[in-house]
JSON list of C-alpha atoms in Angstrom, two decimals:
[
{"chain": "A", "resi": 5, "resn": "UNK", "atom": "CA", "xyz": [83.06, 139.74, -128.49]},
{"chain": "A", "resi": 6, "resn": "UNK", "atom": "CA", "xyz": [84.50, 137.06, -130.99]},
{"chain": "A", "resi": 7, "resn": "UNK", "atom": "CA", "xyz": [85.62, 134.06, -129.39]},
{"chain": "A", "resi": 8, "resn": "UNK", "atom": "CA", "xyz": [89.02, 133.35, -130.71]},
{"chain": "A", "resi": 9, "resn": "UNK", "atom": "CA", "xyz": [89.65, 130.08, -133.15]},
{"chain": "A", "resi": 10, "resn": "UNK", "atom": "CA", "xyz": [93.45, 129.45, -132.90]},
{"chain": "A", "resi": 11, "resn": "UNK", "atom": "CA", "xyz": [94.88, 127.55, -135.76]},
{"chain": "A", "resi": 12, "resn": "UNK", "atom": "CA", "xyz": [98.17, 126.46, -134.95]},
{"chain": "A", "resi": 13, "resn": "UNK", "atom": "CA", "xyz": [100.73, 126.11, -137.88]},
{"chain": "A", "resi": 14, "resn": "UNK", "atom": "CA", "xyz": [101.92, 122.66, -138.43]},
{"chain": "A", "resi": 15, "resn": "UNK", "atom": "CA", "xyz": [105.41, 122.23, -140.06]},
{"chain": "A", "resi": 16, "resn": "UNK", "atom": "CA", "xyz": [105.03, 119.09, -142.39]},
{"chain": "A", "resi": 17, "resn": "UNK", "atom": "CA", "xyz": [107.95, 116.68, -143.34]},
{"chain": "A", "resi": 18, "resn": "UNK", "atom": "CA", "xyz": [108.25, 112.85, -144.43]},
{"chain": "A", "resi": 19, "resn": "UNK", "atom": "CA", "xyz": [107.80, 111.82, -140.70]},
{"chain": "A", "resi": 20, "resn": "UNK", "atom": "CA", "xyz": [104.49, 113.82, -140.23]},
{"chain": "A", "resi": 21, "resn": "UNK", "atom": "CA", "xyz": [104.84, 117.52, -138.51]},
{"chain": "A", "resi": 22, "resn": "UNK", "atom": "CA", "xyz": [105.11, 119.75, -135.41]},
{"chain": "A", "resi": 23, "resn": "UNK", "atom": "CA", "xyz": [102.99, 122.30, -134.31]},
{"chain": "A", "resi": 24, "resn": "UNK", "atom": "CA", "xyz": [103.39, 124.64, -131.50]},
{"chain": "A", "resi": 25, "resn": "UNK", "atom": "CA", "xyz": [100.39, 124.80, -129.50]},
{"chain": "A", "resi": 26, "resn": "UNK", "atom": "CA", "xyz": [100.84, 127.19, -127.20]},
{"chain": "A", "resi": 27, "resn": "UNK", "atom": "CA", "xyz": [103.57, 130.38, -126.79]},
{"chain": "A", "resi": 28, "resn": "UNK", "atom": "CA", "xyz": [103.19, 133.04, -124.29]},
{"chain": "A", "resi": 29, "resn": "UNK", "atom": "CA", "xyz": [103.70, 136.30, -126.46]},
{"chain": "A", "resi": 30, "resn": "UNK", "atom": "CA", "xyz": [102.28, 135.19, -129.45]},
{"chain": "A", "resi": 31, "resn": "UNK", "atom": "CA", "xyz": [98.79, 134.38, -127.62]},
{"chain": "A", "resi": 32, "resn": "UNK", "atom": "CA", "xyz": [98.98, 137.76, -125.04]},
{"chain": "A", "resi": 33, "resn": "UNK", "atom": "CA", "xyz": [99.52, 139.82, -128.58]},
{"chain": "A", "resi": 34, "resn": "UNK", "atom": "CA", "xyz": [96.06, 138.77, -129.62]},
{"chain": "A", "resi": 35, "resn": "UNK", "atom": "CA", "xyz": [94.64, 139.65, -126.21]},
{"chain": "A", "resi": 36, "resn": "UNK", "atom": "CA", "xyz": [94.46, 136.18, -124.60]},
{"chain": "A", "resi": 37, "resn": "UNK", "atom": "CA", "xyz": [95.50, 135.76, -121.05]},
{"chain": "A", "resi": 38, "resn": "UNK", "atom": "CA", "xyz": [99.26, 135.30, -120.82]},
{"chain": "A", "resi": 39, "resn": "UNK", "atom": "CA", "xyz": [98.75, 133.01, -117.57]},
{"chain": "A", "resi": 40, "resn": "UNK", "atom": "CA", "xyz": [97.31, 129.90, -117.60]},
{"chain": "A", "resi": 41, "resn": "UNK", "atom": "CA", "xyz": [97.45, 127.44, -114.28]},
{"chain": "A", "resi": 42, "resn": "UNK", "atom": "CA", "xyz": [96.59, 124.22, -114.64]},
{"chain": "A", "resi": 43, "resn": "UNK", "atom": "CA", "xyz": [96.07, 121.82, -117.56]},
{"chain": "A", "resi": 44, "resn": "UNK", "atom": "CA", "xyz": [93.04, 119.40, -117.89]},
{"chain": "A", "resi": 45, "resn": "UNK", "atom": "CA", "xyz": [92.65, 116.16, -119.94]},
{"chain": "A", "resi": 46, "resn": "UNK", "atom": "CA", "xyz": [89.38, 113.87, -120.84]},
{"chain": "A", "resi": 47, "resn": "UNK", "atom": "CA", "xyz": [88.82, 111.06, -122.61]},
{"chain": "A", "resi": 48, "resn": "UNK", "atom": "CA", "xyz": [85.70, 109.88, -123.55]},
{"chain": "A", "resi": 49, "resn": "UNK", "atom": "CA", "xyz": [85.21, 106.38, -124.95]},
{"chain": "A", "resi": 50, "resn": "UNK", "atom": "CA", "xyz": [82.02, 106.27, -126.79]},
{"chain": "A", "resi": 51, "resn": "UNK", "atom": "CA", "xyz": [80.73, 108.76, -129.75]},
{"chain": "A", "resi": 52, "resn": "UNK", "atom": "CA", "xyz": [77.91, 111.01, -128.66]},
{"chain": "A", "resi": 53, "resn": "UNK", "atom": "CA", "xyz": [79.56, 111.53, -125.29]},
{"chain": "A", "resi": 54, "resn": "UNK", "atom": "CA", "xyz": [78.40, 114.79, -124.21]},
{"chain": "A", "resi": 55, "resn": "UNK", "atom": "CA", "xyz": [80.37, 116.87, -120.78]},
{"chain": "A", "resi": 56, "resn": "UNK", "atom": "CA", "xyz": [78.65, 120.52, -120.54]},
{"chain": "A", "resi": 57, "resn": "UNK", "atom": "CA", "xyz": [77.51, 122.68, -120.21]},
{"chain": "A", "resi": 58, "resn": "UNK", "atom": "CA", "xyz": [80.10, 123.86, -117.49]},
{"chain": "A", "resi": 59, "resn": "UNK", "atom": "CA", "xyz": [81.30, 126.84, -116.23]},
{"chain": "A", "resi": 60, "resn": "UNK", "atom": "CA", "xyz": [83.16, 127.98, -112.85]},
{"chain": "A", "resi": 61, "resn": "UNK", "atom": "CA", "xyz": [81.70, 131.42, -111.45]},
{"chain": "A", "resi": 62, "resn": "UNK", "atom": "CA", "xyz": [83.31, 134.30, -110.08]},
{"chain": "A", "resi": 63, "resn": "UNK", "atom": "CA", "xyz": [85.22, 134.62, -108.19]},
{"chain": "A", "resi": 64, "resn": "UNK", "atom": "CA", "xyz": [87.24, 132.17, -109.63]},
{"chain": "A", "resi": 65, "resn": "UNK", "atom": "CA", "xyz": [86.09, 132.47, -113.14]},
{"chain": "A", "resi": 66, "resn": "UNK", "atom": "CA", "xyz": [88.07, 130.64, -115.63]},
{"chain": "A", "resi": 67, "resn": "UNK", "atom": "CA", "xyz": [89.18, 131.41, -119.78]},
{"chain": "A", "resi": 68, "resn": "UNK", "atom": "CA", "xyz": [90.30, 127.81, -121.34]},
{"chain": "A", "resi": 69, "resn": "UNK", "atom": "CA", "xyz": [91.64, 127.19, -124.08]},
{"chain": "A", "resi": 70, "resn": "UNK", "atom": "CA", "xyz": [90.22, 123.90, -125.87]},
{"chain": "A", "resi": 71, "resn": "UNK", "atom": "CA", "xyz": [91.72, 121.31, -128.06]},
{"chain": "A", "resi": 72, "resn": "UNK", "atom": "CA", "xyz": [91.36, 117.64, -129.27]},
{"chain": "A", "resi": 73, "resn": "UNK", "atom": "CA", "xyz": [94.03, 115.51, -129.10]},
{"chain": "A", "resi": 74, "resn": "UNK", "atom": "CA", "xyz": [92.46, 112.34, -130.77]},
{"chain": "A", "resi": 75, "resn": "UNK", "atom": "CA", "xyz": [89.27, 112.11, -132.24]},
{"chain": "A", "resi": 76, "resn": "UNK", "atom": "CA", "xyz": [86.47, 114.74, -132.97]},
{"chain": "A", "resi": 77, "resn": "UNK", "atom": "CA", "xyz": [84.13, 116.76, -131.37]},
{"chain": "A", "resi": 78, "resn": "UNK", "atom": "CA", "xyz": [81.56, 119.46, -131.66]},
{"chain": "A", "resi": 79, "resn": "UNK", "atom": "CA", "xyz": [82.93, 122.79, -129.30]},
{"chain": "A", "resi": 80, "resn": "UNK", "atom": "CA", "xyz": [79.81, 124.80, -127.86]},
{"chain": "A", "resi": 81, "resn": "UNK", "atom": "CA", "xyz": [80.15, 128.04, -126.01]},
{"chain": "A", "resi": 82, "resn": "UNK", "atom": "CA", "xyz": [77.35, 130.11, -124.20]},
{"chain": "A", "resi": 83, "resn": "UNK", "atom": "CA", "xyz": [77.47, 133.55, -123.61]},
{"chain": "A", "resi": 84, "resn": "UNK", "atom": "CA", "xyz": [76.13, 133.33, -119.92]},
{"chain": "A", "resi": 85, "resn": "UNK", "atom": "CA", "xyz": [76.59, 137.17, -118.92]},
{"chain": "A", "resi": 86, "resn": "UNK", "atom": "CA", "xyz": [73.39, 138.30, -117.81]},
{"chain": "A", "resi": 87, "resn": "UNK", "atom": "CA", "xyz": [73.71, 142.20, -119.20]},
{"chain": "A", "resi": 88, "resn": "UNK", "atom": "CA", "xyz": [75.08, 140.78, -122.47]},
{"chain": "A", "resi": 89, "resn": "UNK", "atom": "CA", "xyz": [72.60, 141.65, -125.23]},
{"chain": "A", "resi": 90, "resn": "UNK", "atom": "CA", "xyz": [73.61, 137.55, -126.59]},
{"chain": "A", "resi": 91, "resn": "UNK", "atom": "CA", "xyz": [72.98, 136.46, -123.41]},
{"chain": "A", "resi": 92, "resn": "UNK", "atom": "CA", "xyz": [71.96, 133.13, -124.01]},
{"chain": "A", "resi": 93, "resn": "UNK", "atom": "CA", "xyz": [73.14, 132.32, -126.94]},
{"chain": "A", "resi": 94, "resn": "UNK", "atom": "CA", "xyz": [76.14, 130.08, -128.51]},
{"chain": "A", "resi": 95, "resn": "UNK", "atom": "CA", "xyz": [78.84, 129.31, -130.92]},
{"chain": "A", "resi": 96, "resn": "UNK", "atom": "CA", "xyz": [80.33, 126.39, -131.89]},
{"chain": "A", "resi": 97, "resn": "UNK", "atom": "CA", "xyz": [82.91, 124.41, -133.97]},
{"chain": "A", "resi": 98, "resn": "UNK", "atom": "CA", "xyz": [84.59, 121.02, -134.60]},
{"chain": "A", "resi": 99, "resn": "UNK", "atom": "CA", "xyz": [87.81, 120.34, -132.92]},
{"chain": "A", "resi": 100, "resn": "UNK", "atom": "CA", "xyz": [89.81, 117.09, -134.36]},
{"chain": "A", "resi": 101, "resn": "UNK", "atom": "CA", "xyz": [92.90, 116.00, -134.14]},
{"chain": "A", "resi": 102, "resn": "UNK", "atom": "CA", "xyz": [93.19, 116.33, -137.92]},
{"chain": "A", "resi": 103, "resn": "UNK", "atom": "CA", "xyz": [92.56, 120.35, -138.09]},
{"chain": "A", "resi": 104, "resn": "UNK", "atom": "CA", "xyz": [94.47, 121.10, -135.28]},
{"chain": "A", "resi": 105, "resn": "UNK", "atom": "CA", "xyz": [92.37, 124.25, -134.06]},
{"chain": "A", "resi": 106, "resn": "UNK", "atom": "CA", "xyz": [91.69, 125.50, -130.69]},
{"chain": "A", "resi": 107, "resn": "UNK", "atom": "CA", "xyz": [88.95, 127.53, -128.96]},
{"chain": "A", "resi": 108, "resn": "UNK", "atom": "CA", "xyz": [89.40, 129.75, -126.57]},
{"chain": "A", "resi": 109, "resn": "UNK", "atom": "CA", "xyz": [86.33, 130.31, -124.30]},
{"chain": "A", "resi": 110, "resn": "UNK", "atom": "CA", "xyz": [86.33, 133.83, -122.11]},
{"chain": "A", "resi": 111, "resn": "UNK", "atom": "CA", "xyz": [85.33, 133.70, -118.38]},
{"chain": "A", "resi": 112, "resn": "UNK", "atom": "CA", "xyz": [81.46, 134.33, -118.46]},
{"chain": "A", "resi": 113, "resn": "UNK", "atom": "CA", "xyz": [80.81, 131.43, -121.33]},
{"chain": "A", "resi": 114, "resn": "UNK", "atom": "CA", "xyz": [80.09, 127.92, -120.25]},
{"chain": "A", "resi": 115, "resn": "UNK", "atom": "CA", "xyz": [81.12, 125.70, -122.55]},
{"chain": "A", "resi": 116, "resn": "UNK", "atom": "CA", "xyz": [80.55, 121.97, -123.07]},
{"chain": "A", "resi": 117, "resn": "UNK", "atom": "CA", "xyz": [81.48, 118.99, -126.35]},
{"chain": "A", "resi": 118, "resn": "UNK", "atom": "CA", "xyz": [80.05, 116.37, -127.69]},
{"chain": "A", "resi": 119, "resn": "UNK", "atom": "CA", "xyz": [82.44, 113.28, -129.78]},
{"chain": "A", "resi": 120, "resn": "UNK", "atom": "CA", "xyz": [81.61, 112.84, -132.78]},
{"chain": "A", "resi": 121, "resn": "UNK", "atom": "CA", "xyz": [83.38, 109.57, -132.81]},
{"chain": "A", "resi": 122, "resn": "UNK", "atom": "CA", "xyz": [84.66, 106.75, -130.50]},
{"chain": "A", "resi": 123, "resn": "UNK", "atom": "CA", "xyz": [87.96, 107.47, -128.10]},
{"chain": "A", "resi": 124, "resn": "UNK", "atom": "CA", "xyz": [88.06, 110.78, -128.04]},
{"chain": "A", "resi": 125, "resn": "UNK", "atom": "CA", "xyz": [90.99, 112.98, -125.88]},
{"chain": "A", "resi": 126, "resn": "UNK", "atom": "CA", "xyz": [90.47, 116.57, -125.15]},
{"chain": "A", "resi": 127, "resn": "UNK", "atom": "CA", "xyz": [92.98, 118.95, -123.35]},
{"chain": "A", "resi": 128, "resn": "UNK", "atom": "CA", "xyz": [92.56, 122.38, -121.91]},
{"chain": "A", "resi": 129, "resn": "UNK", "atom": "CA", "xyz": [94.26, 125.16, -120.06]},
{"chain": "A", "resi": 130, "resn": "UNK", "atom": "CA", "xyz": [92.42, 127.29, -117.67]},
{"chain": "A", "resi": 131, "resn": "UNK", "atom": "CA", "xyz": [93.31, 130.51, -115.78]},
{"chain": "A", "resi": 132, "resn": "UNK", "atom": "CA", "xyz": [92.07, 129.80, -112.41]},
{"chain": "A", "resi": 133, "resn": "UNK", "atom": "CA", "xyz": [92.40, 126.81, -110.53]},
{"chain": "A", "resi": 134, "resn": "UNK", "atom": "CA", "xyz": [89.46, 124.23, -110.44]},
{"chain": "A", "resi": 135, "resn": "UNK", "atom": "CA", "xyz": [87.10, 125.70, -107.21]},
{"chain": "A", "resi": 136, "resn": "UNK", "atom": "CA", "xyz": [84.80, 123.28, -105.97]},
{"chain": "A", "resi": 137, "resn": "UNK", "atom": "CA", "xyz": [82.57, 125.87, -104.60]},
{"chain": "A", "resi": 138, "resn": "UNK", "atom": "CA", "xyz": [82.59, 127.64, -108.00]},
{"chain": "A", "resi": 139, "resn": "UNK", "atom": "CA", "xyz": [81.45, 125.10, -109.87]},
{"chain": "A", "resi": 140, "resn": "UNK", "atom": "CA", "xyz": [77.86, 125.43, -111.86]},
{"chain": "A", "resi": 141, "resn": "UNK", "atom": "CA", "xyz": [76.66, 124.30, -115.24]},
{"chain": "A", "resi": 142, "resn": "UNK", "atom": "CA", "xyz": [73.57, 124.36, -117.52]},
{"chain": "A", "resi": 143, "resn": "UNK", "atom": "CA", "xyz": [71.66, 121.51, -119.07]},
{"chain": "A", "resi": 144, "resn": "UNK", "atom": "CA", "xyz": [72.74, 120.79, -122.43]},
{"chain": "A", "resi": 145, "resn": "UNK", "atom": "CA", "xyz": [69.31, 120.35, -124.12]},
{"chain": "A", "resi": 146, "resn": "UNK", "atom": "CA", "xyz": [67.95, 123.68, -122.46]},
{"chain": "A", "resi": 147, "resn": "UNK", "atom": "CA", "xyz": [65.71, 124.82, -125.08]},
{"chain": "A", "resi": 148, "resn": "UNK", "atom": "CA", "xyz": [66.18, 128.77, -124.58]},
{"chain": "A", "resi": 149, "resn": "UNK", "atom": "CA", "xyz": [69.62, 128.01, -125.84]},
{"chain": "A", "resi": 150, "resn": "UNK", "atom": "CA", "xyz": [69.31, 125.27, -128.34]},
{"chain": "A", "resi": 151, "resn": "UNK", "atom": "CA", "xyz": [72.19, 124.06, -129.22]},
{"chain": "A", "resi": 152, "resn": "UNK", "atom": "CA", "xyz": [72.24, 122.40, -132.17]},
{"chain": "A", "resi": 153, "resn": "UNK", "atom": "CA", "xyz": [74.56, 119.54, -131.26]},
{"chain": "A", "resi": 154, "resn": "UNK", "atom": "CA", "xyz": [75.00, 117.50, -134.42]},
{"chain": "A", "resi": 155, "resn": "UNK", "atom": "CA", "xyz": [74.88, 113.58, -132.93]},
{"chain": "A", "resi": 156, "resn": "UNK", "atom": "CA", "xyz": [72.32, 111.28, -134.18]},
{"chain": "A", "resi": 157, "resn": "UNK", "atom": "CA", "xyz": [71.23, 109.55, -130.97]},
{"chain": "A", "resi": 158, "resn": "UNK", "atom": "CA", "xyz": [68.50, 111.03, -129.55]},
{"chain": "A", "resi": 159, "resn": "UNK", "atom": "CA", "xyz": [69.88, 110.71, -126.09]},
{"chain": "A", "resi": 160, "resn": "UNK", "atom": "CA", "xyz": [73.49, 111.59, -125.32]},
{"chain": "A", "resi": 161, "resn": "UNK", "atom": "CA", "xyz": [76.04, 109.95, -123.05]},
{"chain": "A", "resi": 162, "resn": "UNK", "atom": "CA", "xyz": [75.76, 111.98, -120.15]},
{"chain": "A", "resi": 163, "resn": "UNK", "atom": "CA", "xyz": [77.10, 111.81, -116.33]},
{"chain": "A", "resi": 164, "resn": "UNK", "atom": "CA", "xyz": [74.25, 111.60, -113.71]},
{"chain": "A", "resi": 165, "resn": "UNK", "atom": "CA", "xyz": [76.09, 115.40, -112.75]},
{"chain": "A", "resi": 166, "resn": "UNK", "atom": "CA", "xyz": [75.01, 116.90, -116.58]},
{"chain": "A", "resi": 167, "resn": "UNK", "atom": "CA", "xyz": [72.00, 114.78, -116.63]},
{"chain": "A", "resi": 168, "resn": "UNK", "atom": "CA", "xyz": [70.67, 116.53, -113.70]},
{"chain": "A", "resi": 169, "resn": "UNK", "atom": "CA", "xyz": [72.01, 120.25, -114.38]},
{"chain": "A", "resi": 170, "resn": "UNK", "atom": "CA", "xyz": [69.76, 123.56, -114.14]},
{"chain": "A", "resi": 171, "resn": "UNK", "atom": "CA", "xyz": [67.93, 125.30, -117.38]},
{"chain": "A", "resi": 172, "resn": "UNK", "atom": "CA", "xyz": [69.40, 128.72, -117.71]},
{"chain": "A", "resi": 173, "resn": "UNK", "atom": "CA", "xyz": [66.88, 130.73, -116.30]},
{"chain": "A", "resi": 174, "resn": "UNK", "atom": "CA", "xyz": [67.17, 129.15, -113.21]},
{"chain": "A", "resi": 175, "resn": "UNK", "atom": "CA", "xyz": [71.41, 129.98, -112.46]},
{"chain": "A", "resi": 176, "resn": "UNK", "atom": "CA", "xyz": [72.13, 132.68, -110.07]},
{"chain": "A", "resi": 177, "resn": "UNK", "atom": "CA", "xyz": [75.37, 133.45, -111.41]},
{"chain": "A", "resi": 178, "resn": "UNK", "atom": "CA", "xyz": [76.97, 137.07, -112.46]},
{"chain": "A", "resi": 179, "resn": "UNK", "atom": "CA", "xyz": [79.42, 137.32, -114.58]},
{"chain": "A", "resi": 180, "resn": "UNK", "atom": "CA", "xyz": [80.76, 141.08, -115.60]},
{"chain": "A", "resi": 181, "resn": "UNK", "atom": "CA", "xyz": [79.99, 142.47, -118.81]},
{"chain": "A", "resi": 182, "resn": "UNK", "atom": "CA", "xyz": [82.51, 144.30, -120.77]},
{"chain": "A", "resi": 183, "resn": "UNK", "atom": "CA", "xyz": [80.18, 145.72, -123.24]},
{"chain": "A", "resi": 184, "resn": "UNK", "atom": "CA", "xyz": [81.19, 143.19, -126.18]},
{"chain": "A", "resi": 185, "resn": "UNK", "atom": "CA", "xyz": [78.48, 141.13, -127.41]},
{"chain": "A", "resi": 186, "resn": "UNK", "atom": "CA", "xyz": [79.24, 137.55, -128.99]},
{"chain": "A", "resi": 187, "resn": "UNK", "atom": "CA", "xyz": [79.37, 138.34, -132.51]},
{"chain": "A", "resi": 188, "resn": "UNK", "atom": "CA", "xyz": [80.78, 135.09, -133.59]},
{"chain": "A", "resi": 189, "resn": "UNK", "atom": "CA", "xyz": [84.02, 133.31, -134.29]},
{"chain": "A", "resi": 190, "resn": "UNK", "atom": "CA", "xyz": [87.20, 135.03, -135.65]},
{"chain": "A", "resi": 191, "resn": "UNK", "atom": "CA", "xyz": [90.07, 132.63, -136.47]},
{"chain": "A", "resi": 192, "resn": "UNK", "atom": "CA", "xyz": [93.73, 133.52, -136.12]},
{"chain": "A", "resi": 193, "resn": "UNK", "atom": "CA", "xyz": [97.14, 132.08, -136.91]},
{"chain": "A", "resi": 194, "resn": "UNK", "atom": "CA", "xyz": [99.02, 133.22, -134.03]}
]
């Protein structure tokens, strides 16, 4: 399974340029859901915050679709299906205001972000509404996953909720398996 990079077109003129972001058919003819409920926002105020690595299990699973409205960041996505042969591992990309991409992140990834500078805003659409009960994550420095998150401070800015997360081994979480292994990025102009 490739997760999907979306790069947006962006129509330049003298007073800078408009993009659309997001359109219903165009996105469902590259086989990304064609509902999305609710719309998130964070900021983050200093560089080398780090939120992830989160997830919401089954059954109220949720795709999003990332972007960065201001700033930069570093996009990570785990492949956290236990009968995946990737199981375990991740992808990842920079999201900026500047390039204008997008990641979408299937149900059965978590997926977490790390600024790579000060004042950072990040919006995403899931497909299931935030559950509480659902809610899980993995810790970011779990070293059976290793992300290689590209900040120079040896000790991110964390939440006391990510600081305390579980290493992977030790989620009891199922997500189904469609028989696509992660096998990468695959950008599209949709």
């Amino acid at each position: 399974m490739s997760l999907l990079v979306i790069c947006p077109r962006r129509f330049l003129d003298s007073r800078g340029w408009f993009s659309e972001t997001y359109n219903e058919a165009r996105f469902a003819s590259h086989g990304l859901p064609s509902s999305f409920c609710q719309d998130n926002q964070s900021y983050s105020q200093p560089a080398g915050t780090l939120r992830g690595l989160h997830f919401q299990a089954p059954p109220h699973a949720q795709a999003k679709l990332v972007r960065c409205l201001r700033g930069r960041i570093f996009d990570v996505a785990v492949d956290i299906r236990h009968d995946s042969p990737t199981f375990g591992k991740w992808v990842g990309l920079e999201l900026s205001a500047d390039n204008g991409k997008q990641l979408f992140i299937p149900t059965g990834f978590a997926h977490g972000f790390v600024t790579l500078e000060a004042d950072c805003e990040i919006s995403y659409k899931v497909s299931d509404y935030y559950a509480p009960d659902c809610d899980g994550g993995i810790a970011w420095d779990d070293p059976t996953i290793n992300v290689h998150w590209p900040i120079e401070k040896l000790a991110p800015v964390l939440s006391d909720k990510d600081a305390c997360l579980p290493k992977l081994k030790d989620i009891d979480v199922h997500f189904p398996y469609d028989g696509r292994p992660l096998d990468g990025l695959i950008e599209i102009t949709p």
